[in-house]
Short mmCIF file of C-alpha atoms and ligand atoms in Angstrom, two decimals:
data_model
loop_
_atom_site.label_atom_id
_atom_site.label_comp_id
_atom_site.label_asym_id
_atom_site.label_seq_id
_atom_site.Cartn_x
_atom_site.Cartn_y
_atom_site.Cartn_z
CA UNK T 233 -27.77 6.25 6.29
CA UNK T 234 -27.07 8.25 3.40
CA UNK T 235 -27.86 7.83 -0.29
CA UNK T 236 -26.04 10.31 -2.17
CA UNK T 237 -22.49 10.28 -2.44
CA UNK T 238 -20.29 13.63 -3.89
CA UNK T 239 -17.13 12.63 -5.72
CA UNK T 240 -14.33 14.99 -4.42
CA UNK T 241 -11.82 13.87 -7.75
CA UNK T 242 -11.39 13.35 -11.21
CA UNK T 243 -10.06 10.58 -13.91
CA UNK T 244 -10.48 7.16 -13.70
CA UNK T 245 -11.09 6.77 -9.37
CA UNK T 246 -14.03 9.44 -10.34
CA UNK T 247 -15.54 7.17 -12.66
CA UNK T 248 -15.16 4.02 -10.24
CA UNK T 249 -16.56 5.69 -7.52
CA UNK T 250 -19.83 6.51 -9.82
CA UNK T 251 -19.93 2.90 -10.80
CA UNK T 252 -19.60 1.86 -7.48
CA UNK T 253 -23.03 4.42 -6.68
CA UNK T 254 -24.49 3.15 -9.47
CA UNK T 255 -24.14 -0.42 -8.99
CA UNK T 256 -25.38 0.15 -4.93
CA UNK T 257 -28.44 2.34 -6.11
CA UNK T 258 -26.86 5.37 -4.61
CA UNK T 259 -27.14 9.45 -6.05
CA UNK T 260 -23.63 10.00 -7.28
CA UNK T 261 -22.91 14.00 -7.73
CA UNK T 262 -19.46 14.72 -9.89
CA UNK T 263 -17.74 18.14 -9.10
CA UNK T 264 -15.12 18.84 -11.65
CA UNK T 265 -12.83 21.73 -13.05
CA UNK T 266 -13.45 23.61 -16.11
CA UNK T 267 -11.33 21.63 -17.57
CA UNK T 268 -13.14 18.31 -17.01
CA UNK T 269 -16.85 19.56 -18.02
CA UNK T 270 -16.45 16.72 -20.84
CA UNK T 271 -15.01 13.91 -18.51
CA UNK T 272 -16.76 10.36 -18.33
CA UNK T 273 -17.31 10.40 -15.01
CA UNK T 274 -19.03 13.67 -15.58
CA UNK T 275 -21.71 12.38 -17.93
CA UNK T 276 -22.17 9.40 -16.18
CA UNK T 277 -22.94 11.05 -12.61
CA UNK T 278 -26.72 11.26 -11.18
CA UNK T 279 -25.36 14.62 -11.54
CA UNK T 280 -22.71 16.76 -11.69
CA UNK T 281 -21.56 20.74 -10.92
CA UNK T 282 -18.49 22.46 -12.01
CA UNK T 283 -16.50 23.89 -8.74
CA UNK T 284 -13.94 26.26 -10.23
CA UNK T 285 -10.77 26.45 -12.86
CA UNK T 286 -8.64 23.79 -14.08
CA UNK T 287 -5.85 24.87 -11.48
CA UNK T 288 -6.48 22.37 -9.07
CA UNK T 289 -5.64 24.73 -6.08
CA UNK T 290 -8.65 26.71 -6.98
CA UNK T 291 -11.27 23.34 -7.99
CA UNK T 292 -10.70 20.12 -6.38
CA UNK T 293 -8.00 21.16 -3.50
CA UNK T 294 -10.72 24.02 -2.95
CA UNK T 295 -12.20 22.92 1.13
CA UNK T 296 -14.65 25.73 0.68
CA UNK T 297 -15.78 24.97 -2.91
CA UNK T 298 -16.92 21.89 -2.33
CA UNK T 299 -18.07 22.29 0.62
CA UNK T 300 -20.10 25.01 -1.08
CA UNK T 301 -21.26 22.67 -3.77
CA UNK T 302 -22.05 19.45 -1.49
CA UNK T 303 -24.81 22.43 0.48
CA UNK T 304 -26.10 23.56 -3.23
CA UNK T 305 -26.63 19.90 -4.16
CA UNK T 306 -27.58 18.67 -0.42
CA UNK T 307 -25.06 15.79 -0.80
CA UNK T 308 -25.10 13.43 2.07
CA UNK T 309 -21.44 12.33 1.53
CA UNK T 310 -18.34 13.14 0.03
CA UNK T 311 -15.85 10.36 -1.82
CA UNK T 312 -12.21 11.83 -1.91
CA UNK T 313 -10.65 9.60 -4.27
CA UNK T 314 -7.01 9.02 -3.92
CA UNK T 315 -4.41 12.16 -3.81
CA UNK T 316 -6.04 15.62 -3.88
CA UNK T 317 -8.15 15.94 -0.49
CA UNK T 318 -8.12 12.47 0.21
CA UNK T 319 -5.79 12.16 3.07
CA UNK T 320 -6.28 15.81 4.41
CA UNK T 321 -7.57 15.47 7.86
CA UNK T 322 -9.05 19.15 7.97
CA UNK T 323 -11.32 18.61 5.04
CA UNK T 324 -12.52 15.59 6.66
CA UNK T 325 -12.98 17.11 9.94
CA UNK T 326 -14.83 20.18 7.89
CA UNK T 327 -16.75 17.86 5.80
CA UNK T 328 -17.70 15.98 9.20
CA UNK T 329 -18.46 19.43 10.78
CA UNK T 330 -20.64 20.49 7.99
CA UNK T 331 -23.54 17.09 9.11
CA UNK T 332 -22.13 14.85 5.93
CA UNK T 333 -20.60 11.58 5.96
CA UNK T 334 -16.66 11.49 5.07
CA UNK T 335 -16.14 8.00 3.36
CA UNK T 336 -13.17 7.61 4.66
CA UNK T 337 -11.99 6.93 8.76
CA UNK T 338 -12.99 9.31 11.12
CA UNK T 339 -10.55 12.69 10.95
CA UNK T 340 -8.83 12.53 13.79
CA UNK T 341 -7.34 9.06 12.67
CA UNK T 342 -6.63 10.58 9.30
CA UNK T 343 -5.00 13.28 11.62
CA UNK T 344 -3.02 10.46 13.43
CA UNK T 345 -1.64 8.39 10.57
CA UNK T 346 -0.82 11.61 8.54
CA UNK T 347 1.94 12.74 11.21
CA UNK T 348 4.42 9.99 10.60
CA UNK T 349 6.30 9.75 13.99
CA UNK T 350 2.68 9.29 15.74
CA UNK T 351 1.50 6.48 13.24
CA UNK T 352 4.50 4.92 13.74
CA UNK T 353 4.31 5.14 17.64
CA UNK T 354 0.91 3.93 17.12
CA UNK T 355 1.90 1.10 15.06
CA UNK T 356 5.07 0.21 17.35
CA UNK T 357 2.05 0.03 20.35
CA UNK T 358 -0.15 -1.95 18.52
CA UNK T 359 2.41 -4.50 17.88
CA UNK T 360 3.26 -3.81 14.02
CA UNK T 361 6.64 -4.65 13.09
CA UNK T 362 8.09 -1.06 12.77
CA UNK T 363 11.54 -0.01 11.42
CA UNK T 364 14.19 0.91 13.48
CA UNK T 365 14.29 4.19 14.47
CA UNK T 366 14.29 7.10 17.20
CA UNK T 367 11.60 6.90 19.38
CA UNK T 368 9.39 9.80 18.41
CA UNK T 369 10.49 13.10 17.16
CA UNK T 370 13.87 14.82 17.46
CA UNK T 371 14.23 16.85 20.25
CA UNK T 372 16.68 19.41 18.51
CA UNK T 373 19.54 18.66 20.73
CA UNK T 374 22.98 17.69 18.22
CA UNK T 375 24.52 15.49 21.14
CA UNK T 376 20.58 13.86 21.19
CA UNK T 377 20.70 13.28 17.53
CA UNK T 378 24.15 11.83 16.95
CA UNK T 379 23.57 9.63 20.02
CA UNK T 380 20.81 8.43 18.06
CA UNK T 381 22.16 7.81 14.35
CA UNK T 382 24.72 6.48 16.06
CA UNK T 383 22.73 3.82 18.02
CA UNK T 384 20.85 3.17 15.08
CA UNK T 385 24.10 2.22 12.89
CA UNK T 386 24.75 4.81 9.41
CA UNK T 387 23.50 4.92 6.95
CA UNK T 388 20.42 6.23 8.71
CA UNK T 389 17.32 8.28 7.14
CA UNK T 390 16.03 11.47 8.13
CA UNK T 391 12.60 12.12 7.85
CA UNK T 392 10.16 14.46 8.09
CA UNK T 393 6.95 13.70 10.56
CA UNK T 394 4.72 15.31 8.23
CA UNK T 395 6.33 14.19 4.83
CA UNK T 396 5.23 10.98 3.23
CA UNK T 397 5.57 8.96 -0.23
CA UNK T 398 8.56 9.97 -0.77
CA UNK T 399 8.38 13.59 0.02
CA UNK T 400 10.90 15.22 3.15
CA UNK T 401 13.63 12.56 3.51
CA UNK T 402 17.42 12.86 3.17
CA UNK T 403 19.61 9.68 3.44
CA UNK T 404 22.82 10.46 5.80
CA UNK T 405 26.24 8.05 4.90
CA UNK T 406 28.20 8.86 7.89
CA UNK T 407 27.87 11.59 11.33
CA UNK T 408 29.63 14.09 9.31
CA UNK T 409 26.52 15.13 7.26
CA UNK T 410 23.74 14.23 9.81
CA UNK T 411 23.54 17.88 11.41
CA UNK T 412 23.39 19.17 7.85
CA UNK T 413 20.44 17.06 6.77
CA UNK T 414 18.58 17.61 9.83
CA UNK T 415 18.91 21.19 9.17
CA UNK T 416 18.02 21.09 5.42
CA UNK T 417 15.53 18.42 6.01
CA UNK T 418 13.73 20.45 9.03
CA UNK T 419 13.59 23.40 6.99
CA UNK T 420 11.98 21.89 3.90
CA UNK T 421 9.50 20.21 6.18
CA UNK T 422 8.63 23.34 7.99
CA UNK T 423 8.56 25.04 4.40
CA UNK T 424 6.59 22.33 2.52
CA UNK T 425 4.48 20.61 5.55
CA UNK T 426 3.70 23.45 8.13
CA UNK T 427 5.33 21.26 10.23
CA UNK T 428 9.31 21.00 11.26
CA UNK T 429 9.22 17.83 13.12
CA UNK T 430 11.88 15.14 12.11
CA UNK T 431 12.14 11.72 12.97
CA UNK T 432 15.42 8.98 12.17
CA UNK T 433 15.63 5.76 11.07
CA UNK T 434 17.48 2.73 9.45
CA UNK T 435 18.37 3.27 6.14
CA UNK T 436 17.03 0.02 4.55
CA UNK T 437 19.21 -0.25 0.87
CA UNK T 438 17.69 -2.85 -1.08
CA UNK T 439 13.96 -3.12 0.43
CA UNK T 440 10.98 -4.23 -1.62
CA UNK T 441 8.16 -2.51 -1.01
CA UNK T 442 5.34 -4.70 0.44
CA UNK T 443 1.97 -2.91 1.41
CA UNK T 444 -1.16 -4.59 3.06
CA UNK T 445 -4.77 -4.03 2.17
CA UNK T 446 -7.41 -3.61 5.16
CA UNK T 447 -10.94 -2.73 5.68
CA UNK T 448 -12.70 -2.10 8.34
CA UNK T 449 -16.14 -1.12 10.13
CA UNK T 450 -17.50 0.77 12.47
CA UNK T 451 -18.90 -2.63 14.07
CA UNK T 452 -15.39 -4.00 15.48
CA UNK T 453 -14.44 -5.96 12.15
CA UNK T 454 -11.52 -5.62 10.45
CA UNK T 455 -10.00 -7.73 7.91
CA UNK T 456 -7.04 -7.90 5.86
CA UNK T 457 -7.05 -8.68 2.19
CA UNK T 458 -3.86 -9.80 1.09
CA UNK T 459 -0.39 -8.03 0.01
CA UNK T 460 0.50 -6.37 -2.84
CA UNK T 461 3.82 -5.87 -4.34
CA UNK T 462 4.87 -2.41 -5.92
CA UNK T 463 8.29 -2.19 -6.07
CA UNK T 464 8.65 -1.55 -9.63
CA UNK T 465 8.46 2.30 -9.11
CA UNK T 466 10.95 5.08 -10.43
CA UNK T 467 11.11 8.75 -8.42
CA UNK T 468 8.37 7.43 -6.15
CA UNK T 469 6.01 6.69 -9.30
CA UNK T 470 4.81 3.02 -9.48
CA UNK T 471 4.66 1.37 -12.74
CA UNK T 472 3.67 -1.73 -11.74
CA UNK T 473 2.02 -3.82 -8.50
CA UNK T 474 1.14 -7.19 -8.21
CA UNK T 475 -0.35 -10.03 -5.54
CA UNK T 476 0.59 -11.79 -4.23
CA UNK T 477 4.20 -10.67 -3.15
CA UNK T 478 5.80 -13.13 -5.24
CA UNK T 479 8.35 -15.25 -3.23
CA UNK T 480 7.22 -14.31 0.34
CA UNK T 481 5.22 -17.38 2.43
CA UNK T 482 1.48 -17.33 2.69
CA UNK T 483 1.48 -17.86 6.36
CA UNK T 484 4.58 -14.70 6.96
CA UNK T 485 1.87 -12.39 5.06
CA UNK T 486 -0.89 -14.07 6.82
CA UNK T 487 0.63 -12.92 10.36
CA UNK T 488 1.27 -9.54 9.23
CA UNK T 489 -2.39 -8.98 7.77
CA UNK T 490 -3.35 -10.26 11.10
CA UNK T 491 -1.32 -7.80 12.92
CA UNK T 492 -2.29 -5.27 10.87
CA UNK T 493 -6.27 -5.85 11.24
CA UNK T 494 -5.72 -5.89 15.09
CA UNK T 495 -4.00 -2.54 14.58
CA UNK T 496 -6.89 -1.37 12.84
CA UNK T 497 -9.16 -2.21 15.93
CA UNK T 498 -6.86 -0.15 17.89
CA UNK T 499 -6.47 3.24 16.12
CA UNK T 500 -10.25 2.92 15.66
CA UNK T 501 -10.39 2.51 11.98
CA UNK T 502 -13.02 2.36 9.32
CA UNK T 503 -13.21 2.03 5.89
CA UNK T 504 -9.92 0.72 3.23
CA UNK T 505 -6.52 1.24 3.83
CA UNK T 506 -3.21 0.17 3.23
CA UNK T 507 -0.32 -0.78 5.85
CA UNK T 508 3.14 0.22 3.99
CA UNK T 509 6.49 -2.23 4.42
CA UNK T 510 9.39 -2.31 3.71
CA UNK T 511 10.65 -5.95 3.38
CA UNK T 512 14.76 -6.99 3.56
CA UNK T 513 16.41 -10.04 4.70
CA UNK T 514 12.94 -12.21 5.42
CA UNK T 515 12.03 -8.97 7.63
CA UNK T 516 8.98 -6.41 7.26
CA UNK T 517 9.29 -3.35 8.95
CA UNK T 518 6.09 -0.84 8.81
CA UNK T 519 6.88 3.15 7.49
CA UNK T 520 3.38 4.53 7.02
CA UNK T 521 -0.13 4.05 6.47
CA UNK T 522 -2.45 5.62 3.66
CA UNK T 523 -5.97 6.15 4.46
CA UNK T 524 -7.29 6.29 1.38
CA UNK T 525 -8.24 3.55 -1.67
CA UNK T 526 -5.07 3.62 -3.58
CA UNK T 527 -4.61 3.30 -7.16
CA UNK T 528 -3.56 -0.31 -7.05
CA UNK T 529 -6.71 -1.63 -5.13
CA UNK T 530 -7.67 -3.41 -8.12
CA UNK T 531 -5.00 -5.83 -8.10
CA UNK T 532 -6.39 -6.78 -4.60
CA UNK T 533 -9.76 -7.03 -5.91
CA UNK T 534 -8.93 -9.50 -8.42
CA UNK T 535 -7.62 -11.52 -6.18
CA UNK T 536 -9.60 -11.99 -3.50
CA UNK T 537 -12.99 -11.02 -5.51
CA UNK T 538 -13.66 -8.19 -3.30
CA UNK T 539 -15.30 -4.79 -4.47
CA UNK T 540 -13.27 -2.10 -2.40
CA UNK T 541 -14.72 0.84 -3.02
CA UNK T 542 -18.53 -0.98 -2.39
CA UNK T 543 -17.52 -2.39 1.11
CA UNK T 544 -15.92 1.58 1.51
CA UNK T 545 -18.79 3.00 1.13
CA UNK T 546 -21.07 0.41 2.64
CA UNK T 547 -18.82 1.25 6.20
CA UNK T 548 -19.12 4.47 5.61
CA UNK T 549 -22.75 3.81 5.80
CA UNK T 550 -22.56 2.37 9.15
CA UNK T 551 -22.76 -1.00 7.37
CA UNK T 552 -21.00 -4.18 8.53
CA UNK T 553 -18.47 -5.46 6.21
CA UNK T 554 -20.12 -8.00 3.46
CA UNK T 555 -17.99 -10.48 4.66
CA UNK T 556 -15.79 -12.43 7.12
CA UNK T 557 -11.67 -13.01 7.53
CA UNK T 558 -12.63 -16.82 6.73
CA UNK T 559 -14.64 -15.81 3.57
CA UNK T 560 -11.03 -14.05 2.05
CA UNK T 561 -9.53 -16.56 -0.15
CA UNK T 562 -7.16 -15.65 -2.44
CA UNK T 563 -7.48 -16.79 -6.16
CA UNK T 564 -4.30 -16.47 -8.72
CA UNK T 565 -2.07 -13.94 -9.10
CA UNK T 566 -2.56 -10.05 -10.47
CA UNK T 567 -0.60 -7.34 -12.30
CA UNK T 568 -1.38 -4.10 -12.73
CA UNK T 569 0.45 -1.87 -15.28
CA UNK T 570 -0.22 1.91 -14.79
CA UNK T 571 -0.84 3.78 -18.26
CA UNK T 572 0.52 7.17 -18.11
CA UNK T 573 0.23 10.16 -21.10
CA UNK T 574 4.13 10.39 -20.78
CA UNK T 575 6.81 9.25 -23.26
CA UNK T 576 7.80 6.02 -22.67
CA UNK T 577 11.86 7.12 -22.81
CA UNK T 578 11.82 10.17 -21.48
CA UNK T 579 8.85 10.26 -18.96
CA UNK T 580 7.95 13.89 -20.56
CA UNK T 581 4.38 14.33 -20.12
CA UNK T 582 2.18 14.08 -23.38
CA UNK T 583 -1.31 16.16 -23.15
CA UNK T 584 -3.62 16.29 -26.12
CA UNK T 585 -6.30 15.08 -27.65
CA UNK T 586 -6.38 10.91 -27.80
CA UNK T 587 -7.58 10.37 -31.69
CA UNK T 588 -7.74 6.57 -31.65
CA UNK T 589 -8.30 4.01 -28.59
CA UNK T 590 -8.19 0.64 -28.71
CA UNK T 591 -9.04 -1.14 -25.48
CA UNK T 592 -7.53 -5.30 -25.16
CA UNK T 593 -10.28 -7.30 -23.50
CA UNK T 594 -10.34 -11.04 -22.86
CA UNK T 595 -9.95 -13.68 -19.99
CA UNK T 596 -8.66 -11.91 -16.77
CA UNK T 597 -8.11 -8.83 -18.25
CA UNK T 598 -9.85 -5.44 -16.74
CA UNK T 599 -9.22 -1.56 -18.04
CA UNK T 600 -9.78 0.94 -15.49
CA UNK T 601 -9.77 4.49 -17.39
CA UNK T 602 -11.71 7.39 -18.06
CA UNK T 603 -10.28 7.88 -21.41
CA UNK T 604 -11.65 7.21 -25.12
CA UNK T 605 -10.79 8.75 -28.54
CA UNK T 606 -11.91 12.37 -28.82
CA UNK T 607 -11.07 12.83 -24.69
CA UNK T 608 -8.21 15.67 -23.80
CA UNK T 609 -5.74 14.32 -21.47
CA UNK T 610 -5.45 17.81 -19.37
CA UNK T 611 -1.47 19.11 -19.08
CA UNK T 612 -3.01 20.53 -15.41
CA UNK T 613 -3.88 16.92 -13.56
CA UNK T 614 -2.13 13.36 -12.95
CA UNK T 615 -0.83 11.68 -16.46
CA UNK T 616 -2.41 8.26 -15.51
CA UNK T 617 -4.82 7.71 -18.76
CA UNK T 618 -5.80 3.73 -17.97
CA UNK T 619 -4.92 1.05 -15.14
CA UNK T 620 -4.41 -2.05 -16.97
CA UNK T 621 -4.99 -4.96 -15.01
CA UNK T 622 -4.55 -8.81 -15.82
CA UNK T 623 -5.59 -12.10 -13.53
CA UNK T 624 -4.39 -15.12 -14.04
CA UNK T 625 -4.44 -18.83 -11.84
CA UNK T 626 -0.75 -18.51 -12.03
CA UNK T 627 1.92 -15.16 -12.28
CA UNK T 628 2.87 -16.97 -15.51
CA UNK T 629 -0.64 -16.81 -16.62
CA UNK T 630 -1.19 -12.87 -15.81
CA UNK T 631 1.71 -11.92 -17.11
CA UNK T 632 1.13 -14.22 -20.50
CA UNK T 633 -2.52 -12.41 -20.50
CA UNK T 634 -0.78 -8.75 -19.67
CA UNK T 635 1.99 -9.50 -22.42
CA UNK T 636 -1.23 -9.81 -25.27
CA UNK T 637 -3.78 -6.99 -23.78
CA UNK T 638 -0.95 -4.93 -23.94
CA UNK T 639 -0.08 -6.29 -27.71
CA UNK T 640 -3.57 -5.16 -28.53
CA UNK T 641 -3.55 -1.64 -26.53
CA UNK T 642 -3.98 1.42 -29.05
CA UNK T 643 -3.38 4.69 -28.53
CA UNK T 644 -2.86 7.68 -30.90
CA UNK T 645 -2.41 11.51 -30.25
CA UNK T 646 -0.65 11.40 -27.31
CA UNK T 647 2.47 9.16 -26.32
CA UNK T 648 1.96 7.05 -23.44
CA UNK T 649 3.97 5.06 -21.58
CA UNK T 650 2.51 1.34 -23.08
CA UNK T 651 5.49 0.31 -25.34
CA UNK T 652 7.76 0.46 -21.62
CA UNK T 653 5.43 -2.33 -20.15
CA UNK T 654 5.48 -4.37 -23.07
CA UNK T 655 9.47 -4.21 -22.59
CA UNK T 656 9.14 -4.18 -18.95
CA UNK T 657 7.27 -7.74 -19.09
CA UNK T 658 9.89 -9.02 -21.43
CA UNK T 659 12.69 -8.18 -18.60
CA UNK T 660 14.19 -10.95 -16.74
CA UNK T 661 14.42 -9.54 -13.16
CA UNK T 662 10.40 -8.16 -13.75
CA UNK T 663 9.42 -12.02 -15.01
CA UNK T 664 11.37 -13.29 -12.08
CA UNK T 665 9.94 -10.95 -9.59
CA UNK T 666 11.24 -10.61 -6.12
CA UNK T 667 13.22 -6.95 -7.49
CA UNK T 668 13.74 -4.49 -4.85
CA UNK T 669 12.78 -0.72 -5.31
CA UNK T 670 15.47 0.21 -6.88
CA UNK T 671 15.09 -2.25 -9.92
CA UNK T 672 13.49 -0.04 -12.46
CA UNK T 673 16.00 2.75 -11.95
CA UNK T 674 18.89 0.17 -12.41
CA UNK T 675 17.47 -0.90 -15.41
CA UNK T 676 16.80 2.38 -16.85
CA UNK T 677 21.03 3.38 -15.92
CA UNK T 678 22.16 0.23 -17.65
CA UNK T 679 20.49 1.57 -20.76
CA UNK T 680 17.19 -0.57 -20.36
CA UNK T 681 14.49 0.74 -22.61
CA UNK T 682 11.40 0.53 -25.24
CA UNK T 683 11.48 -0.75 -29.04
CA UNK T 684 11.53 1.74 -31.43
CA UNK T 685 7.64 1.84 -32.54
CA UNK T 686 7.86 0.97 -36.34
C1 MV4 F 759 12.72 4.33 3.50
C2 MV4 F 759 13.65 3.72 2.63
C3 MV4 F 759 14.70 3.05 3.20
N1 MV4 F 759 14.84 3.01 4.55
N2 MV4 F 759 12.90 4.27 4.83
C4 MV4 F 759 10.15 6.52 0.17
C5 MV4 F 759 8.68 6.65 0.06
C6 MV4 F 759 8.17 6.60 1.44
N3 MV4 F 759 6.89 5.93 1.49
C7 MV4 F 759 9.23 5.87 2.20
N4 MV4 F 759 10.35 5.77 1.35
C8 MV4 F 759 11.45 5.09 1.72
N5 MV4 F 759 11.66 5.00 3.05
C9 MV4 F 759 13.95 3.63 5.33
N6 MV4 F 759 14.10 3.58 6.64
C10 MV4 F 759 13.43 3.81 1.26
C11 MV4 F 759 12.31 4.51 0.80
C12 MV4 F 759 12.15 4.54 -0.62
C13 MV4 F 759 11.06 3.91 -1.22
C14 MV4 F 759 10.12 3.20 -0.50
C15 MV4 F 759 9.06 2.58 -1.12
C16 MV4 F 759 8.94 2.65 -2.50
C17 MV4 F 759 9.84 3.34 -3.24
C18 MV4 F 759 10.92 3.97 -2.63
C19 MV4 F 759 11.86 4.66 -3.39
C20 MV4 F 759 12.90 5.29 -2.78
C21 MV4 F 759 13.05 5.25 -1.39
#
């Protein structure tokens, strides 16, 4: 069982991750950049070692840097964080290879989920709702392809097996275009992915998107923790997510958790992840699954009490989860609004150095962030600068408590993207919930945005 853990990130899921060591008595070791010598998460690590230049390529997308820094420190196990290495299933098979503990599932079902026409075949087998789509890859035959779209019913959605979040898709109106977009699509997925394979489905045109949080150990347990909503998104970004999934019935989510920790069981998972949805008409429909903490696991953890990234870890440690399915009960409602260094109009990034920062505090509320006046926000890395998260017994209540944290937020030096949730709260189809995906970038069309700042 080990007891050091080696963060493999930066920002604010850096800093959690050392709290999370801390807090379990564990060695945490922070790698970092040049760039991010004078982080938080830095300073508060058992210790820390700097792996390369702020280019990200050459520091913490590096395999064989930190590989080489988890021997020079003898770390026992390596935390990926969210995005960078994190869903890479060669790093986790080298980090595996090397003797250490990947906190994470075991790389060949990182390896699995990652290609997206055999997750979903997994899924479809394990009796997850899936959508409707070609059964497994294309073969390359036209006649085979426009039999299919044309089974399916247009508009139909070409994707590519080894895309995800957003990335390698093309939607196709009519069987006119399809052979174009599977040629476009296949060589932008062979180009981007290393991989040309191309699956089909159902175009879905006003989904929300509904995702479910798992965990699971290596003892046969797996659980499921609730839904989150986070269709408030623009260009594949979310803004917000919230749970529940307002307007959706306990006992619907309650079946599809339940199918979703029996999937777990059958891929042989361990440790958190999410199931993704799409949800239109009363109907979920499963397109991928992240095996990673995300950024919105807080919003889960306010909810049902749960510390993610402890129970992570403790699987990873060949621990049994903390608790039982029966012991999950959900309290109130959560919103999380993500903070980026961005102007709130024009979504231009804003690095610099943050002179003045004001955190809001109270009842319900919680600020993940690794930032404080005097910190650089780096032009080379992710613009999210704080999670802000608010609880509440009722939506009404978290949104009330959101509306005056973010009233009291303060941030100088660099323009972030605060004064668009304070509108954002204040708009009637976000304080009704329910929106589909496409919500925010309606609003923003129809001339929807931020105060002038006085
Ligand atoms: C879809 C879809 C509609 N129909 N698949 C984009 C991100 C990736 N996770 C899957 N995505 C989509 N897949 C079918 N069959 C619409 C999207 C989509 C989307 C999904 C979730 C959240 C935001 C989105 C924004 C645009 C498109």
């Amino acid at each position: 069982m080990f007891d050091s853990v080696m963060i493999a990130n930066r920002g604010e899921i850096a800093l959690r991750v050392v709290r999370a060591c801390r807090t379990l008595g564990l060695t945490s070791i922070a790698i970092h950049s040049e760039a991010d010598s004078g982080t938080r998460a830095v300073a508060l690590a058992d210790r820390a070692l700097c792996i390369g230049p702020a280019a990200a390529a050459k520091s913490y997308l590096s395999i064989d840097h930190i590989l080489a820094a988890a021997k020079l420190t003898q770390a026992q196990s390596i935390h990926p964080g969210y995005g960078f290495l994190s869903e890479n299933a060669d790093f986790a098979e080298a980090v595996e290879k090397a003797g250490l503990t990947f906190i994470g599932p075991p790389s060949h079902v990182i390896r699995l989920m990652g290609d997206k026409v055999s997750a979903k075949q997994a899924m479809q087998a394990a009796g997850v709702p899936c959508v409707v789509g070609s059964e497994g890859a294309l073969s390359g035959d036209a006649d085979e392809a426009r039999a299919i779209a044309r089974s399916i019913g247009y508009p139909v959605i070409v994707k590519a097996a080894g895309g995800g979040g957003g990335r390698g898709m093309r939607v196709v109106q009519s069987e006119s275009e399809l052979m174009d977009a599977i040629a476009l699509t296949r060589e932008e997925a062979a180009r981007a992915f290393g991989n040309p394979a191309l699956y089909i489905e159902k175009f879905l045109q006003h989904p929300r998107h509904v995702e479910i949080q798992v965990l699971a150990d290596s003892h046969g347990n797996a659980v499921w923790l609730g839904a989150r909503d986070c269709s408030l998104q623009r260009r594949n970004q979310k803004l917000v997510e919230e749970s529940p999934a307002v307007g959706i019935a306990p006992e619907e989510i309650q079946k599809l958790g339940e199918q979703c920790a029996r999937a777990c069981l059958e891929i042989g998972y361990r440790g958190a992840g999410t199931f993704e949805f799409l949800y239109e008409d009363g109907h979920f429909a499963f397109i991928e699954m992240n095996t990673r903490v995300q950024v919105e696991h807080p919003v889960t953890e306010m909810v049902t009490g749960i510390d993610i990234v402890r129970e992570q870890i403790e699987v990873a440690r060949g621990k049994p989860l903390s608790f039982t399915q029966s012991d999950v009960v959900p309290h109130g409602h959560a919103i999380e609004c993500r903070i980026n260094a961005e102007d709130p109009r024009s979504f231009t990034p804003s690095p610099g150095e943050v002179t003045r920062w004001i955190v809001p505090g109270g009842p319900g509320i919680r600020v993940e962030s690794h930032m404080h006046a005097g910190a650089t926000v780096s032009p080379h890395y992710d613009s999210l600068v704080a999670k802000l998260i608010a609880h509440g017994s009722t939506r009404q209540e978290a949104m009330a408590r959101m509306r005056t944290a973010l009233a009291e937020f303060e941030v100088q030096g660099i323009h972030t993207t605060i004064a668009l949730h304070r509108a954002l709260m204040e708009e009637p189809g976000v304080t009704e919930g329910g929106f589909d995906i496409h919500h925010l970038e309606r609003c923003l069309a129809a001339g929807f945005t931020p105060k002038e700042q006085a």
